[in-house]
mmCIF file with all atom_site columns, C-alpha atoms in Angstrom:
data_model
loop_
_atom_site.group_PDB
_atom_site.id
_atom_site.type_symbol
_atom_site.label_atom_id
_atom_site.label_alt_id
_atom_site.label_comp_id
_atom_site.label_asym_id
_atom_site.label_entity_id
_atom_site.label_seq_id
_atom_site.pdbx_PDB_ins_code
_atom_site.Cartn_x
_atom_site.Cartn_y
_atom_site.Cartn_z
_atom_site.occupancy
_atom_site.B_iso_or_equiv
_atom_site.pdbx_formal_charge
_atom_site.auth_seq_id
_atom_site.auth_comp_id
_atom_site.auth_asym_id
_atom_site.auth_atom_id
_atom_site.pdbx_PDB_model_num
ATOM 1   C CA . MET L 1 1   ? 118.684 284.669 -1.157  1.00 48.00 ? 65  MET L CA 1
ATOM 2   C CA . LYS L 1 2   ? 115.853 282.751 0.448   1.00 49.00 ? 66  LYS L CA 1
ATOM 3   C CA . PRO L 1 3   ? 116.339 281.690 4.069   1.00 52.00 ? 67  PRO L CA 1
ATOM 4   C CA . ARG L 1 4   ? 116.719 277.988 4.608   1.00 53.00 ? 68  ARG L CA 1
ATOM 5   C CA . THR L 1 5   ? 113.706 276.270 6.120   1.00 52.00 ? 69  THR L CA 1
ATOM 6   C CA . ALA L 1 6   ? 114.245 274.419 9.353   1.00 52.00 ? 70  ALA L CA 1
ATOM 7   C CA . PRO L 1 7   ? 113.961 270.622 9.162   1.00 52.00 ? 71  PRO L CA 1
ATOM 8   C CA . ALA L 1 8   ? 110.656 269.189 10.185  1.00 48.00 ? 72  ALA L CA 1
ATOM 9   C CA . PRO L 1 9   ? 110.439 268.075 13.814  1.00 52.00 ? 73  PRO L CA 1
ATOM 10  C CA . ALA L 1 10  ? 110.901 264.377 14.468  1.00 46.00 ? 74  ALA L CA 1
ATOM 11  C CA . SER L 1 11  ? 107.259 264.142 15.555  1.00 46.00 ? 75  SER L CA 1
ATOM 12  C CA . VAL L 1 12  ? 106.002 265.124 12.100  1.00 47.00 ? 76  VAL L CA 1
ATOM 13  C CA . ARG L 1 13  ? 108.547 263.326 9.964   1.00 49.00 ? 77  ARG L CA 1
ATOM 14  C CA . LYS L 1 14  ? 107.125 260.570 7.832   1.00 49.00 ? 78  LYS L CA 1
ATOM 15  C CA . PRO L 1 15  ? 107.987 257.044 8.966   1.00 48.00 ? 79  PRO L CA 1
ATOM 16  C CA . PRO L 1 16  ? 110.077 254.955 6.585   1.00 46.00 ? 80  PRO L CA 1
ATOM 17  C CA . LYS L 1 17  ? 107.996 253.306 3.915   1.00 53.00 ? 81  LYS L CA 1
ATOM 18  C CA . ARG L 1 18  ? 107.408 249.607 4.550   1.00 56.00 ? 82  ARG L CA 1
ATOM 19  C CA . GLU L 1 19  ? 107.671 246.973 1.866   1.00 58.00 ? 83  GLU L CA 1
ATOM 20  C CA . SER L 1 20  ? 104.485 245.777 0.218   1.00 69.00 ? 84  SER L CA 1
ATOM 21  C CA . ALA L 1 21  ? 102.887 242.570 1.425   1.00 68.00 ? 85  ALA L CA 1
ATOM 22  C CA . PHE L 1 22  ? 103.918 240.851 -1.817  1.00 67.00 ? 86  PHE L CA 1
ATOM 23  C CA . ALA L 1 23  ? 107.546 241.937 -1.398  1.00 72.00 ? 87  ALA L CA 1
ATOM 24  C CA . GLU L 1 24  ? 107.621 240.722 2.209   1.00 74.00 ? 88  GLU L CA 1
ATOM 25  C CA . ARG L 1 25  ? 106.152 237.350 1.283   1.00 76.00 ? 89  ARG L CA 1
ATOM 26  C CA . PHE L 1 26  ? 108.527 236.909 -1.635  1.00 78.00 ? 90  PHE L CA 1
ATOM 27  C CA . ALA L 1 27  ? 111.477 237.832 0.594   1.00 82.00 ? 91  ALA L CA 1
ATOM 28  C CA . LEU L 1 28  ? 110.305 235.267 3.165   1.00 81.00 ? 92  LEU L CA 1
ATOM 29  C CA . PHE L 1 29  ? 109.973 232.621 0.444   1.00 85.00 ? 93  PHE L CA 1
ATOM 30  C CA . ALA L 1 30  ? 113.502 233.363 -0.755  1.00 88.00 ? 94  ALA L CA 1
ATOM 31  C CA . GLU L 1 31  ? 114.722 233.178 2.854   1.00 91.00 ? 95  GLU L CA 1
ATOM 32  C CA . CYS L 1 32  ? 113.081 229.748 3.194   1.00 92.00 ? 96  CYS L CA 1
ATOM 33  C CA . LEU L 1 33  ? 114.951 228.482 0.129   1.00 92.00 ? 97  LEU L CA 1
ATOM 34  C CA . LEU L 1 34  ? 118.251 229.846 1.442   1.00 94.00 ? 98  LEU L CA 1
ATOM 35  C CA . THR L 1 35  ? 117.573 228.292 4.833   1.00 95.00 ? 99  THR L CA 1
ATOM 36  C CA . GLY L 1 36  ? 117.001 224.956 3.093   1.00 95.00 ? 100 GLY L CA 1
ATOM 37  C CA . VAL L 1 37  ? 120.520 225.136 1.694   1.00 96.00 ? 101 VAL L CA 1
ATOM 38  C CA . TRP L 1 38  ? 121.891 225.884 5.172   1.00 96.00 ? 102 TRP L CA 1
ATOM 39  C CA . ILE L 1 39  ? 119.939 222.957 6.633   1.00 97.00 ? 103 ILE L CA 1
ATOM 40  C CA . ALA L 1 40  ? 121.286 220.621 3.953   1.00 96.00 ? 104 ALA L CA 1
ATOM 41  C CA . LEU L 1 41  ? 124.874 221.705 4.605   1.00 96.00 ? 105 LEU L CA 1
ATOM 42  C CA . ALA L 1 42  ? 124.489 221.321 8.374   1.00 96.00 ? 106 ALA L CA 1
ATOM 43  C CA . SER L 1 43  ? 122.976 217.844 7.862   1.00 96.00 ? 107 SER L CA 1
ATOM 44  C CA . LEU L 1 44  ? 126.013 216.476 6.020   1.00 95.00 ? 108 LEU L CA 1
ATOM 45  C CA . PRO L 1 45  ? 127.439 214.780 9.157   1.00 93.00 ? 109 PRO L CA 1
ATOM 46  C CA . VAL L 1 46  ? 124.359 212.479 8.879   1.00 92.00 ? 110 VAL L CA 1
ATOM 47  C CA . VAL L 1 47  ? 123.252 212.551 12.542  1.00 95.00 ? 111 VAL L CA 1
ATOM 48  C CA . THR L 1 48  ? 123.003 216.342 12.770  1.00 96.00 ? 112 THR L CA 1
ATOM 49  C CA . TYR L 1 49  ? 119.778 216.828 10.812  1.00 96.00 ? 113 TYR L CA 1
ATOM 50  C CA . PRO L 1 50  ? 117.610 217.513 13.928  1.00 96.00 ? 114 PRO L CA 1
ATOM 51  C CA . ALA L 1 51  ? 120.007 220.265 15.006  1.00 97.00 ? 115 ALA L CA 1
ATOM 52  C CA . ALA L 1 52  ? 120.089 221.616 11.454  1.00 97.00 ? 116 ALA L CA 1
ATOM 53  C CA . PHE L 1 53  ? 116.295 221.887 11.323  1.00 97.00 ? 117 PHE L CA 1
ATOM 54  C CA . ALA L 1 54  ? 116.243 223.443 14.805  1.00 97.00 ? 118 ALA L CA 1
ATOM 55  C CA . ALA L 1 55  ? 118.742 226.115 13.768  1.00 97.00 ? 119 ALA L CA 1
ATOM 56  C CA . GLY L 1 56  ? 116.893 226.708 10.500  1.00 96.00 ? 120 GLY L CA 1
ATOM 57  C CA . SER L 1 57  ? 113.548 227.023 12.251  1.00 95.00 ? 121 SER L CA 1
ATOM 58  C CA . ARG L 1 58  ? 114.947 229.503 14.763  1.00 95.00 ? 122 ARG L CA 1
ATOM 59  C CA . HIS L 1 59  ? 116.419 231.542 11.917  1.00 95.00 ? 123 HIS L CA 1
ATOM 60  C CA . LEU L 1 60  ? 113.021 231.688 10.198  1.00 94.00 ? 124 LEU L CA 1
ATOM 61  C CA . ARG L 1 61  ? 111.375 232.685 13.478  1.00 93.00 ? 125 ARG L CA 1
ATOM 62  C CA . ARG L 1 62  ? 113.769 235.623 13.694  1.00 92.00 ? 126 ARG L CA 1
ATOM 63  C CA . ARG L 1 63  ? 113.002 236.503 10.085  1.00 89.00 ? 127 ARG L CA 1
ATOM 64  C CA . THR L 1 64  ? 109.221 236.523 10.603  1.00 87.00 ? 128 THR L CA 1
ATOM 65  C CA . ALA L 1 65  ? 109.671 238.611 13.756  1.00 85.00 ? 129 ALA L CA 1
ATOM 66  C CA . HIS L 1 66  ? 111.783 241.116 11.781  1.00 82.00 ? 130 HIS L CA 1
ATOM 67  C CA . VAL L 1 67  ? 114.796 240.435 14.003  1.00 84.00 ? 131 VAL L CA 1
ATOM 68  C CA . GLY L 1 68  ? 118.238 240.547 12.426  1.00 78.00 ? 132 GLY L CA 1
ATOM 69  C CA . GLY L 1 69  ? 120.281 237.396 12.011  1.00 80.00 ? 133 GLY L CA 1
ATOM 70  C CA . GLY L 1 70  ? 122.141 235.502 9.335   1.00 89.00 ? 134 GLY L CA 1
ATOM 71  C CA . TRP L 1 71  ? 124.624 232.708 8.785   1.00 93.00 ? 135 TRP L CA 1
ATOM 72  C CA . ARG L 1 72  ? 126.609 233.403 11.968  1.00 93.00 ? 136 ARG L CA 1
ATOM 73  C CA . GLU L 1 73  ? 123.503 233.190 14.146  1.00 95.00 ? 137 GLU L CA 1
ATOM 74  C CA . PHE L 1 74  ? 122.470 230.005 12.336  1.00 96.00 ? 138 PHE L CA 1
ATOM 75  C CA . VAL L 1 75  ? 125.858 228.421 13.054  1.00 96.00 ? 139 VAL L CA 1
ATOM 76  C CA . ALA L 1 76  ? 125.679 229.457 16.728  1.00 96.00 ? 140 ALA L CA 1
ATOM 77  C CA . ASP L 1 77  ? 122.203 227.909 17.064  1.00 96.00 ? 141 ASP L CA 1
ATOM 78  C CA . PHE L 1 78  ? 123.363 224.775 15.258  1.00 97.00 ? 142 PHE L CA 1
ATOM 79  C CA . ARG L 1 79  ? 126.283 224.317 17.647  1.00 96.00 ? 143 ARG L CA 1
ATOM 80  C CA . ALA L 1 80  ? 123.951 224.678 20.614  1.00 96.00 ? 144 ALA L CA 1
ATOM 81  C CA . ALA L 1 81  ? 121.349 222.301 19.178  1.00 96.00 ? 145 ALA L CA 1
ATOM 82  C CA . VAL L 1 82  ? 123.781 219.589 18.101  1.00 96.00 ? 146 VAL L CA 1
ATOM 83  C CA . ARG L 1 83  ? 124.967 218.936 21.672  1.00 92.00 ? 147 ARG L CA 1
ATOM 84  C CA . GLY L 1 84  ? 121.943 216.759 22.347  1.00 90.00 ? 148 GLY L CA 1
ATOM 85  C CA . GLY L 1 85  ? 120.458 216.722 18.887  1.00 94.00 ? 149 GLY L CA 1
ATOM 86  C CA . TRP L 1 86  ? 122.936 214.215 17.489  1.00 95.00 ? 150 TRP L CA 1
ATOM 87  C CA . LEU L 1 87  ? 121.443 211.543 19.755  1.00 95.00 ? 151 LEU L CA 1
ATOM 88  C CA . ALA L 1 88  ? 118.003 212.277 18.311  1.00 94.00 ? 152 ALA L CA 1
ATOM 89  C CA . GLY L 1 89  ? 119.510 212.006 14.842  1.00 95.00 ? 153 GLY L CA 1
ATOM 90  C CA . LEU L 1 90  ? 121.116 208.670 15.683  1.00 96.00 ? 154 LEU L CA 1
ATOM 91  C CA . PHE L 1 91  ? 117.807 207.365 17.019  1.00 94.00 ? 155 PHE L CA 1
ATOM 92  C CA . GLY L 1 92  ? 116.095 208.477 13.805  1.00 94.00 ? 156 GLY L CA 1
ATOM 93  C CA . TRP L 1 93  ? 118.549 206.548 11.637  1.00 95.00 ? 157 TRP L CA 1
ATOM 94  C CA . ALA L 1 94  ? 118.128 203.489 13.863  1.00 95.00 ? 158 ALA L CA 1
ATOM 95  C CA . ALA L 1 95  ? 114.359 203.707 13.356  1.00 92.00 ? 159 ALA L CA 1
ATOM 96  C CA . ALA L 1 96  ? 114.855 204.009 9.583   1.00 92.00 ? 160 ALA L CA 1
ATOM 97  C CA . LEU L 1 97  ? 117.087 200.936 9.639   1.00 93.00 ? 161 LEU L CA 1
ATOM 98  C CA . ALA L 1 98  ? 114.431 198.992 11.545  1.00 88.00 ? 162 ALA L CA 1
ATOM 99  C CA . VAL L 1 99  ? 111.809 199.940 8.951   1.00 88.00 ? 163 VAL L CA 1
ATOM 100 C CA . TRP L 1 100 ? 114.170 198.886 6.158   1.00 88.00 ? 164 TRP L CA 1
ATOM 101 C CA . VAL L 1 101 ? 114.505 195.473 7.821   1.00 85.00 ? 165 VAL L CA 1
ATOM 102 C CA . ASP L 1 102 ? 110.699 195.262 7.986   1.00 80.00 ? 166 ASP L CA 1
ATOM 103 C CA . VAL L 1 103 ? 110.465 196.044 4.273   1.00 80.00 ? 167 VAL L CA 1
ATOM 104 C CA . GLN L 1 104 ? 112.957 193.284 3.502   1.00 82.00 ? 168 GLN L CA 1
ATOM 105 C CA . ALA L 1 105 ? 110.812 190.915 5.587   1.00 77.00 ? 169 ALA L CA 1
ATOM 106 C CA . VAL L 1 106 ? 107.791 191.868 3.474   1.00 76.00 ? 170 VAL L CA 1
ATOM 107 C CA . ARG L 1 107 ? 109.702 191.182 0.276   1.00 76.00 ? 171 ARG L CA 1
ATOM 108 C CA . ALA L 1 108 ? 110.892 187.839 1.607   1.00 78.00 ? 172 ALA L CA 1
ATOM 109 C CA . GLY L 1 109 ? 107.289 186.754 2.199   1.00 75.00 ? 173 GLY L CA 1
ATOM 110 C CA . ILE L 1 110 ? 107.667 186.176 5.945   1.00 75.00 ? 174 ILE L CA 1
ATOM 111 C CA . PRO L 1 111 ? 104.234 185.577 7.591   1.00 74.00 ? 175 PRO L CA 1
ATOM 112 C CA . GLY L 1 112 ? 102.948 188.782 9.124   1.00 70.00 ? 176 GLY L CA 1
ATOM 113 C CA . GLY L 1 113 ? 105.530 190.800 7.230   1.00 70.00 ? 177 GLY L CA 1
ATOM 114 C CA . PRO L 1 114 ? 103.089 193.200 5.510   1.00 76.00 ? 178 PRO L CA 1
ATOM 115 C CA . LEU L 1 115 ? 101.445 194.163 8.811   1.00 79.00 ? 179 LEU L CA 1
ATOM 116 C CA . VAL L 1 116 ? 104.762 194.684 10.563  1.00 77.00 ? 180 VAL L CA 1
ATOM 117 C CA . GLY L 1 117 ? 106.051 196.668 7.594   1.00 77.00 ? 181 GLY L CA 1
ATOM 118 C CA . ALA L 1 118 ? 103.005 198.942 7.522   1.00 81.00 ? 182 ALA L CA 1
ATOM 119 C CA . VAL L 1 119 ? 103.181 199.580 11.264  1.00 83.00 ? 183 VAL L CA 1
ATOM 120 C CA . GLY L 1 120 ? 106.874 200.350 11.038  1.00 83.00 ? 184 GLY L CA 1
ATOM 121 C CA . LEU L 1 121 ? 106.382 202.737 8.130   1.00 86.00 ? 185 LEU L CA 1
ATOM 122 C CA . PHE L 1 122 ? 103.612 204.666 9.882   1.00 90.00 ? 186 PHE L CA 1
ATOM 123 C CA . ALA L 1 123 ? 105.723 204.830 13.045  1.00 90.00 ? 187 ALA L CA 1
ATOM 124 C CA . LEU L 1 124 ? 108.671 206.225 11.072  1.00 92.00 ? 188 LEU L CA 1
ATOM 125 C CA . ILE L 1 125 ? 106.468 208.910 9.475   1.00 93.00 ? 189 ILE L CA 1
ATOM 126 C CA . GLY L 1 126 ? 105.087 209.857 12.878  1.00 93.00 ? 190 GLY L CA 1
ATOM 127 C CA . LEU L 1 127 ? 108.614 210.071 14.273  1.00 94.00 ? 191 LEU L CA 1
ATOM 128 C CA . ALA L 1 128 ? 109.667 212.361 11.416  1.00 94.00 ? 192 ALA L CA 1
ATOM 129 C CA . VAL L 1 129 ? 106.674 214.652 12.014  1.00 96.00 ? 193 VAL L CA 1
ATOM 130 C CA . ALA L 1 130 ? 107.381 214.759 15.757  1.00 96.00 ? 194 ALA L CA 1
ATOM 131 C CA . GLY L 1 131 ? 111.001 215.603 15.008  1.00 95.00 ? 195 GLY L CA 1
ATOM 132 C CA . LEU L 1 132 ? 109.977 218.526 12.806  1.00 96.00 ? 196 LEU L CA 1
ATOM 133 C CA . ARG L 1 133 ? 107.590 219.798 15.472  1.00 96.00 ? 197 ARG L CA 1
ATOM 134 C CA . ALA L 1 134 ? 110.284 219.544 18.139  1.00 96.00 ? 198 ALA L CA 1
ATOM 135 C CA . ALA L 1 135 ? 112.809 221.392 15.953  1.00 96.00 ? 199 ALA L CA 1
ATOM 136 C CA . ALA L 1 136 ? 110.277 224.150 15.263  1.00 95.00 ? 200 ALA L CA 1
ATOM 137 C CA . VAL L 1 137 ? 110.025 225.073 18.949  1.00 95.00 ? 201 VAL L CA 1
ATOM 138 C CA . TRP L 1 138 ? 113.643 224.423 19.948  1.00 96.00 ? 202 TRP L CA 1
ATOM 139 C CA . GLU L 1 139 ? 115.415 227.068 22.007  1.00 95.00 ? 203 GLU L CA 1
ATOM 140 C CA . PRO L 1 140 ? 119.011 227.071 23.307  1.00 94.00 ? 204 PRO L CA 1
ATOM 141 C CA . GLY L 1 141 ? 119.250 224.982 26.453  1.00 92.00 ? 205 GLY L CA 1
ATOM 142 C CA . ALA L 1 142 ? 116.088 222.967 25.765  1.00 94.00 ? 206 ALA L CA 1
ATOM 143 C CA . SER L 1 143 ? 116.106 219.208 26.346  1.00 94.00 ? 207 SER L CA 1
ATOM 144 C CA . TRP L 1 144 ? 115.609 217.188 23.162  1.00 95.00 ? 208 TRP L CA 1
ATOM 145 C CA . ARG L 1 145 ? 114.001 214.377 25.133  1.00 94.00 ? 209 ARG L CA 1
ATOM 146 C CA . GLU L 1 146 ? 111.350 216.712 26.528  1.00 95.00 ? 210 GLU L CA 1
ATOM 147 C CA . LEU L 1 147 ? 110.867 218.431 23.181  1.00 96.00 ? 211 LEU L CA 1
ATOM 148 C CA . LEU L 1 148 ? 110.329 215.137 21.364  1.00 96.00 ? 212 LEU L CA 1
ATOM 149 C CA . ALA L 1 149 ? 107.960 213.809 24.045  1.00 95.00 ? 213 ALA L CA 1
ATOM 150 C CA . ALA L 1 150 ? 105.805 216.944 23.849  1.00 96.00 ? 214 ALA L CA 1
ATOM 151 C CA . ALA L 1 151 ? 105.994 216.971 20.042  1.00 96.00 ? 215 ALA L CA 1
ATOM 152 C CA . GLY L 1 152 ? 104.862 213.340 19.950  1.00 95.00 ? 216 GLY L CA 1
ATOM 153 C CA . ARG L 1 153 ? 101.738 214.259 21.908  1.00 95.00 ? 217 ARG L CA 1
ATOM 154 C CA . ARG L 1 154 ? 101.006 217.176 19.577  1.00 95.00 ? 218 ARG L CA 1
ATOM 155 C CA . THR L 1 155 ? 101.497 214.904 16.578  1.00 95.00 ? 219 THR L CA 1
ATOM 156 C CA . VAL L 1 156 ? 98.699  212.659 17.812  1.00 94.00 ? 220 VAL L CA 1
ATOM 157 C CA . LEU L 1 157 ? 96.405  215.391 19.165  1.00 93.00 ? 221 LEU L CA 1
ATOM 158 C CA . ASP L 1 158 ? 96.710  217.620 16.092  1.00 93.00 ? 222 ASP L CA 1
ATOM 159 C CA . PRO L 1 159 ? 96.238  215.276 13.107  1.00 93.00 ? 223 PRO L CA 1
ATOM 160 C CA . ALA L 1 160 ? 95.474  218.123 10.685  1.00 92.00 ? 224 ALA L CA 1
ATOM 161 C CA . GLY L 1 161 ? 98.822  219.794 11.347  1.00 93.00 ? 225 GLY L CA 1
ATOM 162 C CA . SER L 1 162 ? 100.589 216.434 11.225  1.00 94.00 ? 226 SER L CA 1
ATOM 163 C CA . PHE L 1 163 ? 99.081  215.635 7.823   1.00 94.00 ? 227 PHE L CA 1
ATOM 164 C CA . LEU L 1 164 ? 100.283 219.022 6.575   1.00 91.00 ? 228 LEU L CA 1
ATOM 165 C CA . LEU L 1 165 ? 103.840 218.129 7.558   1.00 94.00 ? 229 LEU L CA 1
ATOM 166 C CA . VAL L 1 166 ? 103.491 214.704 5.961   1.00 94.00 ? 230 VAL L CA 1
ATOM 167 C CA . GLY L 1 167 ? 102.583 216.529 2.758   1.00 91.00 ? 231 GLY L CA 1
ATOM 168 C CA . GLY L 1 168 ? 105.699 218.665 3.096   1.00 88.00 ? 232 GLY L CA 1
ATOM 169 C CA . LEU L 1 169 ? 107.858 215.572 3.513   1.00 90.00 ? 233 LEU L CA 1
ATOM 170 C CA . ALA L 1 170 ? 106.170 214.056 0.450   1.00 91.00 ? 234 ALA L CA 1
ATOM 171 C CA . VAL L 1 171 ? 107.073 217.162 -1.571  1.00 88.00 ? 235 VAL L CA 1
ATOM 172 C CA . VAL L 1 172 ? 110.714 216.775 -0.536  1.00 88.00 ? 236 VAL L CA 1
ATOM 173 C CA . ALA L 1 173 ? 110.651 213.096 -1.503  1.00 88.00 ? 237 ALA L CA 1
ATOM 174 C CA . CYS L 1 174 ? 109.080 213.828 -4.893  1.00 89.00 ? 238 CYS L CA 1
ATOM 175 C CA . SER L 1 175 ? 111.547 216.653 -5.522  1.00 84.00 ? 239 SER L CA 1
ATOM 176 C CA . ALA L 1 176 ? 114.448 214.347 -4.708  1.00 84.00 ? 240 ALA L CA 1
ATOM 177 C CA . TRP L 1 177 ? 113.023 211.711 -7.047  1.00 88.00 ? 241 TRP L CA 1
ATOM 178 C CA . PHE L 1 178 ? 112.394 213.934 -10.074 1.00 88.00 ? 242 PHE L CA 1
ATOM 179 C CA . VAL L 1 179 ? 114.880 216.810 -9.613  1.00 87.00 ? 243 VAL L CA 1
ATOM 180 C CA . PRO L 1 180 ? 117.338 215.930 -6.819  1.00 86.00 ? 244 PRO L CA 1
ATOM 181 C CA . PRO L 1 181 ? 118.888 219.431 -6.448  1.00 88.00 ? 245 PRO L CA 1
ATOM 182 C CA . LEU L 1 182 ? 115.417 220.904 -5.872  1.00 87.00 ? 246 LEU L CA 1
ATOM 183 C CA . ALA L 1 183 ? 115.002 218.907 -2.661  1.00 89.00 ? 247 ALA L CA 1
ATOM 184 C CA . ILE L 1 184 ? 117.716 220.970 -0.956  1.00 92.00 ? 248 ILE L CA 1
ATOM 185 C CA . PRO L 1 185 ? 116.015 224.400 -0.885  1.00 92.00 ? 249 PRO L CA 1
ATOM 186 C CA . VAL L 1 186 ? 112.618 222.782 -0.277  1.00 92.00 ? 250 VAL L CA 1
ATOM 187 C CA . LEU L 1 187 ? 113.894 221.711 3.166   1.00 94.00 ? 251 LEU L CA 1
ATOM 188 C CA . GLY L 1 188 ? 113.547 225.325 4.256   1.00 94.00 ? 252 GLY L CA 1
ATOM 189 C CA . ALA L 1 189 ? 109.911 225.326 3.177   1.00 91.00 ? 253 ALA L CA 1
ATOM 190 C CA . VAL L 1 190 ? 109.327 222.219 5.308   1.00 94.00 ? 254 VAL L CA 1
ATOM 191 C CA . ALA L 1 191 ? 110.864 223.993 8.312   1.00 94.00 ? 255 ALA L CA 1
ATOM 192 C CA . ALA L 1 192 ? 108.583 226.964 7.640   1.00 93.00 ? 256 ALA L CA 1
ATOM 193 C CA . ALA L 1 193 ? 105.581 224.627 7.455   1.00 93.00 ? 257 ALA L CA 1
ATOM 194 C CA . ALA L 1 194 ? 106.501 223.170 10.863  1.00 94.00 ? 258 ALA L CA 1
ATOM 195 C CA . LEU L 1 195 ? 106.673 226.688 12.282  1.00 94.00 ? 259 LEU L CA 1
ATOM 196 C CA . ALA L 1 196 ? 103.245 227.499 10.836  1.00 92.00 ? 260 ALA L CA 1
ATOM 197 C CA . VAL L 1 197 ? 101.752 224.300 12.271  1.00 94.00 ? 261 VAL L CA 1
ATOM 198 C CA . GLU L 1 198 ? 103.144 225.009 15.729  1.00 93.00 ? 262 GLU L CA 1
ATOM 199 C CA . GLU L 1 199 ? 101.947 228.626 15.623  1.00 88.00 ? 263 GLU L CA 1
ATOM 200 C CA . ARG L 1 200 ? 98.501  227.438 14.565  1.00 84.00 ? 264 ARG L CA 1
ATOM 201 C CA . GLY L 1 201 ? 98.454  225.046 17.521  1.00 77.00 ? 265 GLY L CA 1
ATOM 202 C CA . ARG L 1 202 ? 99.361  227.814 19.970  1.00 76.00 ? 266 ARG L CA 1
ATOM 203 C CA . ARG L 1 203 ? 96.557  230.052 18.717  1.00 73.00 ? 267 ARG L CA 1
ATOM 204 C CA . ARG L 1 204 ? 93.870  227.374 19.039  1.00 69.00 ? 268 ARG L CA 1
#
C-alpha cells in the first residue's frame, strides 16, 4: 500500500481560478438589470426615486468592488437615503409640473411661450442629470442639499459626462415608449452609467 502524500503547503497551493473577463462583465450587466428592478420597486412611492437610485448606485459600487451585498443591504441603504431624499424627489416633481405648465403655455400660443418652454425643458434635463450624479456618490449620512449642489457644478463643468447621462435617460424614455416593461431593468444601466461618469471625473 502506497503511503499517502502530504497535502501541499498553503504557500504553493494554486489560488482559486477567477472568472473570465467576459463572465464578469456579463454578471455585472445582469446585476445592473436586477438593480433596475429594485430601483423601480423602491420608486413606487413617487417621491422616493432619488433614494432608490442612491441605494441602487451604492449596490453597484459594492458589486464592482467585489464586496458582498444583496437585497437586504439595498433596503438598508434605501431607508437611510430616503430620510432626506424624499424632499429632493418632491422638488423634482415640482420642477416637472412647472415644465408641464410651460408646455401648456406653448400650446396655448402665449407670447414668449416657446422660449420659456425650451428653457424649462433644458433646466429639467439638467436637474435630472444632477440628481443622477448626486445619487451615484451618495453615502449614508450625506446631505442631499450638498450632494445636489456639488452635482450641479459637475453637470456644468463636465458636459461630456452630462451628455452621456442624457443619452441614458433617452434610452429609458424610448424603452418606455416602445416596450414599457423594458424601461424597468434599464434603470439599473442608467445608475451604472452615472457611476462610470463620476469615476471618470475623479480620474481626470
